[in-house]
Each structure stands twice: as structure tokens, then as C-alpha cells.
CSV table of N, CA and C and ligand atoms in Angstrom, one decimal:
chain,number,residue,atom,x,y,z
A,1134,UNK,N,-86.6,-94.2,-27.1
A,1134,UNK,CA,-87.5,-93.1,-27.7
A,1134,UNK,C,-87.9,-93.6,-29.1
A,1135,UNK,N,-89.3,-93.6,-29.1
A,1135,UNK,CA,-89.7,-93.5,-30.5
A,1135,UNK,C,-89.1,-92.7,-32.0
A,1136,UNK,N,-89.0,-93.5,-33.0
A,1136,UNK,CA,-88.8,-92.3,-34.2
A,1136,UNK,C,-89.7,-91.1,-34.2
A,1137,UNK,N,-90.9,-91.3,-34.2
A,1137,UNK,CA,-92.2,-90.0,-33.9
A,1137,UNK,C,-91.2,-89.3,-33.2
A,1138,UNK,N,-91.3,-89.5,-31.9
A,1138,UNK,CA,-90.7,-88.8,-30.9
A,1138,UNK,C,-89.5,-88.2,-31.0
A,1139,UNK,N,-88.7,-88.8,-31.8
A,1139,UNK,CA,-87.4,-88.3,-31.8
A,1139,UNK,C,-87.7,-86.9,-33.3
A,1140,UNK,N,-88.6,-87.5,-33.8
A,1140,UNK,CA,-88.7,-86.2,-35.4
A,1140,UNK,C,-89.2,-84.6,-34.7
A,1141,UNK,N,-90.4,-85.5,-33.6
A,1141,UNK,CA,-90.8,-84.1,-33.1
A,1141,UNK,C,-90.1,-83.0,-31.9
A,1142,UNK,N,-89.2,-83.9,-31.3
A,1142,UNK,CA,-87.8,-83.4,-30.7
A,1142,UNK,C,-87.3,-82.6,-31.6
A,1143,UNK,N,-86.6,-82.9,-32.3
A,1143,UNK,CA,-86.2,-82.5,-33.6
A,1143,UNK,C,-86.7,-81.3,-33.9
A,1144,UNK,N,-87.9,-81.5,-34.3
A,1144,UNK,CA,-88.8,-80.5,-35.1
A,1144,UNK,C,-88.8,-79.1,-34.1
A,1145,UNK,N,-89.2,-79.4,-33.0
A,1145,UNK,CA,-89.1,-78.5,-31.9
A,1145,UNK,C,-87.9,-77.6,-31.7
A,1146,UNK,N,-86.8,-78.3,-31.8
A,1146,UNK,CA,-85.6,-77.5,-31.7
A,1146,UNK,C,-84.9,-76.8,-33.5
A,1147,UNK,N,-85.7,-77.3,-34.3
A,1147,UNK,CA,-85.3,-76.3,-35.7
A,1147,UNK,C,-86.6,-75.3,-35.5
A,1148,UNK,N,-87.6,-75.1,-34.6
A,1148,UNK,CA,-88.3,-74.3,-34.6
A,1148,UNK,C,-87.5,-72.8,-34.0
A,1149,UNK,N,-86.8,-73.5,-32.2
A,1149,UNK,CA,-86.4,-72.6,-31.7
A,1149,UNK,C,-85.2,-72.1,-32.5
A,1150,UNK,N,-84.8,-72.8,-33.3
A,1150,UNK,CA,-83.5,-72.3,-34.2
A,1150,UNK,C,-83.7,-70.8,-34.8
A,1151,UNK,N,-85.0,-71.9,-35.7
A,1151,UNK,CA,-85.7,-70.6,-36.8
A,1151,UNK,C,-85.6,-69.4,-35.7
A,1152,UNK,N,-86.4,-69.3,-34.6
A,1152,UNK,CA,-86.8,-68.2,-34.0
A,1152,UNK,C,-85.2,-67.7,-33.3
A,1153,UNK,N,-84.4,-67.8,-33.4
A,1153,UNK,CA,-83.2,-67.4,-32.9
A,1153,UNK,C,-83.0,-66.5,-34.6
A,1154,UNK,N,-82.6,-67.2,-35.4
A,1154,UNK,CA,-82.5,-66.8,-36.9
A,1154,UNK,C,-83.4,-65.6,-37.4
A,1155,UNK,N,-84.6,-65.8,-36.9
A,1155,UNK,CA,-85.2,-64.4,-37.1
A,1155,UNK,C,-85.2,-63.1,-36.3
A,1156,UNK,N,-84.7,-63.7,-34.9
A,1156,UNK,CA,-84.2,-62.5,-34.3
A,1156,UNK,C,-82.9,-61.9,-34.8
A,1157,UNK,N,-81.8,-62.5,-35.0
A,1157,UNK,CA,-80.6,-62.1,-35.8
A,1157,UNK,C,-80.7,-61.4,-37.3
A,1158,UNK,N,-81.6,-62.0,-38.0
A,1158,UNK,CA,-82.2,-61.1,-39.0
A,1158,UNK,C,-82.3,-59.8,-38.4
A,1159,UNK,N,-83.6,-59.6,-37.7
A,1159,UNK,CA,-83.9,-58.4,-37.2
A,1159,UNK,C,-82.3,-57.4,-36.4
A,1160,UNK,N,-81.9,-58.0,-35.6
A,1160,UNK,CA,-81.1,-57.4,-35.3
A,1160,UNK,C,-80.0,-56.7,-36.6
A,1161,UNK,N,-79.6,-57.6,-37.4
A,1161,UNK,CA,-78.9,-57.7,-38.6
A,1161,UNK,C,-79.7,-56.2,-39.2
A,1162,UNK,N,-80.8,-56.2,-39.5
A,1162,UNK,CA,-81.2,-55.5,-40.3
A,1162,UNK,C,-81.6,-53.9,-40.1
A,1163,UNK,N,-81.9,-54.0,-38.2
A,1163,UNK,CA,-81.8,-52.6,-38.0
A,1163,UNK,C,-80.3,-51.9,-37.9
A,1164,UNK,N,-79.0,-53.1,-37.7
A,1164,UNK,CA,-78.1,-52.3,-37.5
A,1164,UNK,C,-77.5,-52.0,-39.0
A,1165,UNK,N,-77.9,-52.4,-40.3
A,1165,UNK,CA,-78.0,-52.0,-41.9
A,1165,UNK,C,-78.7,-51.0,-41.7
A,1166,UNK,N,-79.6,-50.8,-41.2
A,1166,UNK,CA,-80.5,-49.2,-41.3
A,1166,UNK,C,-79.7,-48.1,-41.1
A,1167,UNK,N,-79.2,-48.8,-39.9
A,1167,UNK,CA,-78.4,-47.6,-38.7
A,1167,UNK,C,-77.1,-47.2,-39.4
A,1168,UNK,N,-76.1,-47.9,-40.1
A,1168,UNK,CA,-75.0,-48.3,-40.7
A,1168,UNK,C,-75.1,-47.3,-42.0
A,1169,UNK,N,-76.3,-47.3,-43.1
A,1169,UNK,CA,-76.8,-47.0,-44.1
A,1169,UNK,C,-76.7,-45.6,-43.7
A,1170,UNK,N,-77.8,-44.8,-42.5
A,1170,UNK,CA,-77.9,-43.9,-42.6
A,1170,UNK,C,-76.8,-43.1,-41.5
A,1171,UNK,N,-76.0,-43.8,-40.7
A,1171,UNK,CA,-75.1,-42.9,-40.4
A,1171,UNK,C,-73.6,-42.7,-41.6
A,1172,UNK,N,-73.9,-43.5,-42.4
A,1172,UNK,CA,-72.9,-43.7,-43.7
A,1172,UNK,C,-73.7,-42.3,-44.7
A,1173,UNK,N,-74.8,-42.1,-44.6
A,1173,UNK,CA,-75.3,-40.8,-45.5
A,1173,UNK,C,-75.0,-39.7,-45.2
A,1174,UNK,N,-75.3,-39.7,-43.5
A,1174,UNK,CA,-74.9,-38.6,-42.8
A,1174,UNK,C,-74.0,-37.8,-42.9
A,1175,UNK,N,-72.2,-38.7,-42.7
A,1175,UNK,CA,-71.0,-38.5,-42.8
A,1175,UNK,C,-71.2,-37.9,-44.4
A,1176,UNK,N,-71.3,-38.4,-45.4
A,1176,UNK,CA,-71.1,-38.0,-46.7
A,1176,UNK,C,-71.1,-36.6,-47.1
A,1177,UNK,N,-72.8,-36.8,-46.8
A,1177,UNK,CA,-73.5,-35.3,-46.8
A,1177,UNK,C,-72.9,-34.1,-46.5
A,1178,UNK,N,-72.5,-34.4,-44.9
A,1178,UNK,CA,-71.8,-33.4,-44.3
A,1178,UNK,C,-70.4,-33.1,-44.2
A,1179,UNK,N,-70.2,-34.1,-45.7
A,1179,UNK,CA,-68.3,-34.0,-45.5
A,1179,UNK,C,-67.9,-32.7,-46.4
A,1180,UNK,N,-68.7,-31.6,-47.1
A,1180,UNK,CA,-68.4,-30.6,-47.7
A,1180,UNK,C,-68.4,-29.3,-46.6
A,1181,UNK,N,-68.9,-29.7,-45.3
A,1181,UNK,CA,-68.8,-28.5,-45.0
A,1181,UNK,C,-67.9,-28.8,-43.6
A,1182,UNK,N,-67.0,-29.5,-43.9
A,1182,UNK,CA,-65.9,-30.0,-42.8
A,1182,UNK,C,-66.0,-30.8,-41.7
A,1183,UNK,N,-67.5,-30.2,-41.5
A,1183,UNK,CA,-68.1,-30.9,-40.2
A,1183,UNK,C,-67.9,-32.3,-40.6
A,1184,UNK,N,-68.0,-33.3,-41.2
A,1184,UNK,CA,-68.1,-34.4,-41.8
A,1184,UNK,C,-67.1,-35.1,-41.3
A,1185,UNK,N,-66.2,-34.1,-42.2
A,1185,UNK,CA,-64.4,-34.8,-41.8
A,1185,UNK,C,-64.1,-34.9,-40.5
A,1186,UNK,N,-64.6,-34.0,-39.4
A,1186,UNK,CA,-64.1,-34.1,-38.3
A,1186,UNK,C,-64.4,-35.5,-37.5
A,1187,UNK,N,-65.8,-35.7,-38.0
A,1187,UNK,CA,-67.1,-36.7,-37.6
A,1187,UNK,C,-65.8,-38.2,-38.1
A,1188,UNK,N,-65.2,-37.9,-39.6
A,1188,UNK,CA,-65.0,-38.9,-39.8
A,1188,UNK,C,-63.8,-39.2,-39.2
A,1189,UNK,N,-62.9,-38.2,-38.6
A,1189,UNK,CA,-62.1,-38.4,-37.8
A,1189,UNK,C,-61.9,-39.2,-36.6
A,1190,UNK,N,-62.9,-38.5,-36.1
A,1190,UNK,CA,-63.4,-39.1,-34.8
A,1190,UNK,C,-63.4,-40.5,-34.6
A,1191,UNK,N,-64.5,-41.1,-35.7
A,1191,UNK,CA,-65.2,-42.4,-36.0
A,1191,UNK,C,-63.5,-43.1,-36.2
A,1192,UNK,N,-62.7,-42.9,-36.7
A,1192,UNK,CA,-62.2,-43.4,-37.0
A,1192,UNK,C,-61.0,-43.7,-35.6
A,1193,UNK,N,-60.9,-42.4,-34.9
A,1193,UNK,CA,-60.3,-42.5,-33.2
A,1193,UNK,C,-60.6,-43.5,-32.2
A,1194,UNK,N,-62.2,-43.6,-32.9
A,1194,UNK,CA,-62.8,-44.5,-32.2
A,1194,UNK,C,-62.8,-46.0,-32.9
A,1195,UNK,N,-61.8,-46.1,-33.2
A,1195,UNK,CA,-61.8,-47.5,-34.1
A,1195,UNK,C,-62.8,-48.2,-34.7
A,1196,UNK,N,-63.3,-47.4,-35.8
A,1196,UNK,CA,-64.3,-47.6,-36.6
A,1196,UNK,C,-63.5,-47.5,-37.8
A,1197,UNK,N,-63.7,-48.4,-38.8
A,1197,UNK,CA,-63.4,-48.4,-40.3
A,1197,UNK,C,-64.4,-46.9,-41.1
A,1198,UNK,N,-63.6,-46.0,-41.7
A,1198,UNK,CA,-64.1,-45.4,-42.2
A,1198,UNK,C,-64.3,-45.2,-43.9
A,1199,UNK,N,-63.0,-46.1,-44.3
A,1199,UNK,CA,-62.8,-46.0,-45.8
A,1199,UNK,C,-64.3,-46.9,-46.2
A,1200,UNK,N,-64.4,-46.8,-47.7
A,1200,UNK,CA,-65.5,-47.0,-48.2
A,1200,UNK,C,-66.0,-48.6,-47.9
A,1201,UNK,N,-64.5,-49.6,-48.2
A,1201,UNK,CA,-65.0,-50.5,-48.2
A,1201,UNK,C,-65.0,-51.4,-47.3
A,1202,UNK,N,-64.9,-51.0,-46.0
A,1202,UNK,CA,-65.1,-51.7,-44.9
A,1202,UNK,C,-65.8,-51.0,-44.0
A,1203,UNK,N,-66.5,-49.6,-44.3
A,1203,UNK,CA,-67.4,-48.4,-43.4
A,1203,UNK,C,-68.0,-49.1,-42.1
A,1204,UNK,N,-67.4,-48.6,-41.2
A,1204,UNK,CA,-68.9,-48.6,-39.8
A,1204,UNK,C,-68.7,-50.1,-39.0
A,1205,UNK,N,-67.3,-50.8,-39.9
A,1205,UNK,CA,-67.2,-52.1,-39.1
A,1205,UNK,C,-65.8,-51.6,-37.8
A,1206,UNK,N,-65.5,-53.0,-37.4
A,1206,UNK,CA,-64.5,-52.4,-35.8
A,1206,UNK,C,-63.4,-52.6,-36.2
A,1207,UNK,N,-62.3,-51.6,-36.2
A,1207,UNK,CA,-60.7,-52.3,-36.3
A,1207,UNK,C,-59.8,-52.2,-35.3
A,1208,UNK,N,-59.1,-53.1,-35.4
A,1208,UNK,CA,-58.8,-54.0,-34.2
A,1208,UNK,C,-58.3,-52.8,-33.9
A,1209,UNK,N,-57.7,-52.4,-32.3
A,1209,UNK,CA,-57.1,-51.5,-31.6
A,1209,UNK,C,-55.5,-51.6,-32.2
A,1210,UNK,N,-55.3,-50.3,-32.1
A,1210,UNK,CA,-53.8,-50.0,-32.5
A,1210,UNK,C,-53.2,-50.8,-33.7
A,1211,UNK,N,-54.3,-51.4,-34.9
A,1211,UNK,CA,-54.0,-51.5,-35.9
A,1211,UNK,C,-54.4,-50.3,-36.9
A,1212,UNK,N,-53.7,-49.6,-38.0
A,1212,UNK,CA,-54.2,-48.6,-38.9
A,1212,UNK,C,-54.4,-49.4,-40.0
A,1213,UNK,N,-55.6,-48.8,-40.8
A,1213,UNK,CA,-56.4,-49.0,-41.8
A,1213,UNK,C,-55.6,-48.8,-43.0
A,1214,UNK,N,-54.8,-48.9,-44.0
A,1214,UNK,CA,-54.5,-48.2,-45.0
A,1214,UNK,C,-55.1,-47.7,-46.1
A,1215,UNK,N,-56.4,-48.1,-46.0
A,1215,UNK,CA,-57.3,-47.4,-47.0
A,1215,UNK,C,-58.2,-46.4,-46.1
A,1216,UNK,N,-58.0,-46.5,-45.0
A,1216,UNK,CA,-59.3,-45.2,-43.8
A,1216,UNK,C,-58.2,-44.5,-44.5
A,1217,UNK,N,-56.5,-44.7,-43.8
A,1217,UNK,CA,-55.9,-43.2,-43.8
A,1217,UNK,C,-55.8,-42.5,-45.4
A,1218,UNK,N,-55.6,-43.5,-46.5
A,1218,UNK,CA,-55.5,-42.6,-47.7
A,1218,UNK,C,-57.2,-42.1,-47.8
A,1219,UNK,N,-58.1,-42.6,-47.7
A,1219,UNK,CA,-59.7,-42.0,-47.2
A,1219,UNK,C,-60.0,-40.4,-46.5
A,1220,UNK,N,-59.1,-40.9,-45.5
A,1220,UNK,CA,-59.1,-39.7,-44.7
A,1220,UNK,C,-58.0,-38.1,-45.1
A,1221,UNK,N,-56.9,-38.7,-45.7
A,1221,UNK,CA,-56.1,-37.8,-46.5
A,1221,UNK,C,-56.8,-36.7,-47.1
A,1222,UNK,N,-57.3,-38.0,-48.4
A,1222,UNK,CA,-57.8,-37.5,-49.7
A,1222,UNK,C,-59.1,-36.6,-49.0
A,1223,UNK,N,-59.7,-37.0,-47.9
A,1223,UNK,CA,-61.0,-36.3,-47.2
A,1223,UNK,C,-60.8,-35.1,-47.1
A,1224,UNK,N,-59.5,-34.8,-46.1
A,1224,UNK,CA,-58.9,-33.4,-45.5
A,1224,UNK,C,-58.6,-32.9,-46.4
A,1225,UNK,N,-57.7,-33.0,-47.8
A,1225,UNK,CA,-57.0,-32.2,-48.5
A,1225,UNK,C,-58.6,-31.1,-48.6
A,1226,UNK,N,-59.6,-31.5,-49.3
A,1226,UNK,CA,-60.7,-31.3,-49.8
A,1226,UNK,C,-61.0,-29.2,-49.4
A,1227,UNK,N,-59.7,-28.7,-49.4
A,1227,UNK,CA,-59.7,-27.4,-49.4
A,1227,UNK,C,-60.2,-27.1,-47.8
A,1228,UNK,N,-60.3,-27.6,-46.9
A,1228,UNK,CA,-60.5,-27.6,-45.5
A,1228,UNK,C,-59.0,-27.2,-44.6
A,1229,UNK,N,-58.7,-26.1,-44.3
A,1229,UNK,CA,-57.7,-26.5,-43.6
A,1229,UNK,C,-57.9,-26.2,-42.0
A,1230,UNK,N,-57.0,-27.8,-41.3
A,1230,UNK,CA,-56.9,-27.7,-39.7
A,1230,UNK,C,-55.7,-27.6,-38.7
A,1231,UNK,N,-56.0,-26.1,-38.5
A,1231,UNK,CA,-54.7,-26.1,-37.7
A,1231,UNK,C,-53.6,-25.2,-38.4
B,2440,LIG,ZN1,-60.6,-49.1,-43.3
């Protein structure tokens, strides 16, 4: 194979790269949207209890709820120690369940 040939081989496959990379962007960036605004959601509505339950839930469902890992996955049948003091400090918040 020619050098020519071999750069434009080359070239061809950091193109499809690029276009892999900008799809992951995209994907990346709508699930930041999604992330962003179900993170406002919960906030919002965490004074009127409804929030907390939501945040409960999310968190049943093995979702990171504390601040600094929000909306990512935790492993099954591991606990968070910052969701649960998160979730504590959430409930105390003059709500009572049960
Ligand atoms: Zn957590």
C-alpha cells in the first residue's frame, strides 16, 4: 500500500471516529439536560414532601441521590452513605411518615 493510501485510510477512519464522538456528545448532552432538570424537579418539590418520597423512590431504585453523585447508578445492595445522611437530613424536614 501506498503512504497516500495508507494516510487516506487513516483519514477515513478518524473521520468515522469523529462521527462516533459526536454522537456521544449528543447523547452525553441530552442525558445532562435530562439529569439537570430532573435534579430541579426533586429540589423544587422537596418542601412539599412529594419530593422526598420521589427522592426515596429514586433512591429504591438504585439511583445516587445525595448531591454529589445525583442521578448516577449504585451498585445493587450497596448503600450510599452520603444518599442516606441526604435522605435523613431530607425527612427530618418537619414531614412526618408513618
Ligand atoms: Zn450517593
Amino acid at each position: 500500500m501506498k503512504l497516500t493510501e495508507q494516510l487516506l485510510a487513516a483519514e477515513e477512519k478518524l473521520k468515522e471516529l469523529l462521527d462516533d464522538v459526536q454522537n456521544l456528545k449528543m447523547q452525553v448532552y441530552a442525558m445532562e439536560e435530562q439529569n439537570e432538570s430532573l435534579r430541579r424537579k426533586l429540589y423544587q418539590r422537596k418542601d412539599t414532601g412529594e419530593g422526598f418520597d420521589n427522592l426515596v423512590r429514586l433512591y429504591e431504585e438504585s439511583f445516587h441521590v445525595c448531591p454529589a453523585h445525583f442521578g448516577s447508578y449504585r451498585s445493587a445492595g450497596e448503600d450510599c452513605l452520603f444518599c442516606l445522611s441526604f435522605l435523613k437530613r431530607a425527612g427530618d424536614g418537619g414531614q412526618s411518615h408513618g
